Amino acid sequence: CVYMCLCVCVCLCVCLCVCVCVHVFVFVCLCRAGDGTACIWNDGMATVLQHHQRDAAMMNGGGEDPKSNTIDVTSLDWNHDGSLLATASYDYHARVWTPQGQLLHKLSGHQGPIFAIKWNRKGTFLLTGSVDKTAVVWDAQTGTIKQQFAYHTAPCLDIDWQGSSIFATCSQDQTIHICRVGYDKPLKILSGHKDEVNTVRWNPAGNILASCSDDHTAKLWTTRDESFIHNLQSHTREIYTIKWSKTGPFTPFPNAPLRLATASFDSTVRLWDAESGSSISCLRGHGEAVYSVAFSPDAQLLASGSFDNCVHIWSTKDAQLVHKYKGNAGVFEVCFNRDGTKIAASSADHSLVVLDIRNLQSRLN
């Protein structure tokens, strides 16, 4: 079954995408359109968020931006209560929007394309990471720079907040920095990867940081140590992304074990035990690189999206493939809704599909 849901999609010029589920489905679908827009969908009706030189006129009558010809949207994130949407763009700017499509702030300060954007837990700060090798913390209320962190020696590829003041950044320089708002140096510099670090993610409790790299490994770190506590070495190619289950302490499922999923260009997905660092299972079935993974809210299911045009839904209990959806183009992002009844997938052919899995869940129970 395919349903139209409340969602956000972004069409870009390269085949890549990001999906975040907060209160609604959020898609960043990087495809060949290159039209520099984001769309907020509600019951089939789209509110289009334009990213172009007219932003200045919309805000305060300013002039055209000489970089406005490069307008690809690279990342987006909802704040904690879904009242504001932040987008990042290849034109060196970030923007803050209302759900009705009103542009509140255009954030200017980076000297290169922005690859990642995240709200902190309280919604008071925005964090961006850029090709210009810096991360910037922005005051969400005023849209001004709170602090710029210029410590990496190569492009900053990803960022993630631990809470509301501490965050992690990762870079092509093979390092991870742990920083705190208000401090003029990183709290820690984590070294151990042998190639660029693609993604960093804090676990739900905020005491373990996971990272993945082109060196074929993922690593687990704590805030107490400067060396990794676990080196996850089973993939045979680059690991593109990682996701934590929303289980364990400080989650709605405190008695369920915490799990980490890794998605690799070796066409497999692996599940890991966070406490021991051991591989629980290897999910085989995709025929091409796996770009995205997502746990259901209770972590009983895991969805994966691959360049083989398929979405696979796995049982995490026995690592069995329980459902397969095949589209017409590579799948670059998958995401569950809040109650775990639907999965959204975005593809390279500019399509967004929402799969209803309630019948599937009833068969598993």
CSV table of C-alpha atoms in Angstrom, one decimal, residues 77-80 118-127 137 159-169 178-181 187 201-209 223:
chain,number,residue,atom,x,y,z
A,77,ASP,CA,16.1,19.1,10.4
A,78,TRP,CA,13.0,19.9,12.4
A,79,ASN,CA,13.3,21.4,15.9
A,80,HIS,CA,12.2,19.5,19.0
A,118,LYS,CA,21.0,20.0,13.3
A,119,TRP,CA,18.9,21.6,16.1
A,120,ASN,CA,20.0,21.1,19.7
A,121,ARG,CA,17.7,19.4,22.1
A,122,LYS,CA,16.1,22.6,23.5
A,123,GLY,CA,15.8,24.2,20.1
A,124,THR,CA,17.9,27.2,21.2
A,125,PHE,CA,20.8,26.6,18.8
A,126,LEU,CA,21.4,25.4,15.3
A,127,LEU,CA,24.6,23.6,14.3
A,137,VAL,CA,26.6,27.3,16.3
A,159,ILE,CA,27.6,16.8,13.1
A,160,ASP,CA,25.4,15.6,16.0
A,161,TRP,CA,24.4,17.2,19.3
A,162,GLN,CA,24.8,15.2,22.5
A,163,GLY,CA,22.2,17.4,24.2
A,164,SER,CA,21.9,21.2,24.1
A,165,SER,CA,25.6,22.4,24.5
A,166,ILE,CA,27.9,19.6,23.6
A,167,PHE,CA,28.2,18.2,20.1
A,168,ALA,CA,30.4,16.1,17.8
A,169,THR,CA,31.8,16.9,14.4
A,178,ILE,CA,33.9,16.9,20.7
A,179,CYS,CA,33.0,20.5,21.4
A,180,ARG,CA,31.0,22.6,23.8
A,181,VAL,CA,29.3,25.9,23.2
A,187,LEU,CA,37.0,19.1,24.6
A,201,ARG,CA,25.7,9.7,16.1
A,202,TRP,CA,25.2,9.8,19.8
A,203,ASN,CA,23.2,7.0,21.4
A,204,PRO,CA,19.9,8.0,23.1
A,205,ALA,CA,21.5,8.2,26.5
A,206,GLY,CA,24.3,10.5,25.1
A,207,ASN,CA,27.1,8.5,26.7
A,208,ILE,CA,28.3,6.6,23.6
A,209,LEU,CA,29.3,8.1,20.2
A,223,THR,CA,33.2,10.9,26.7
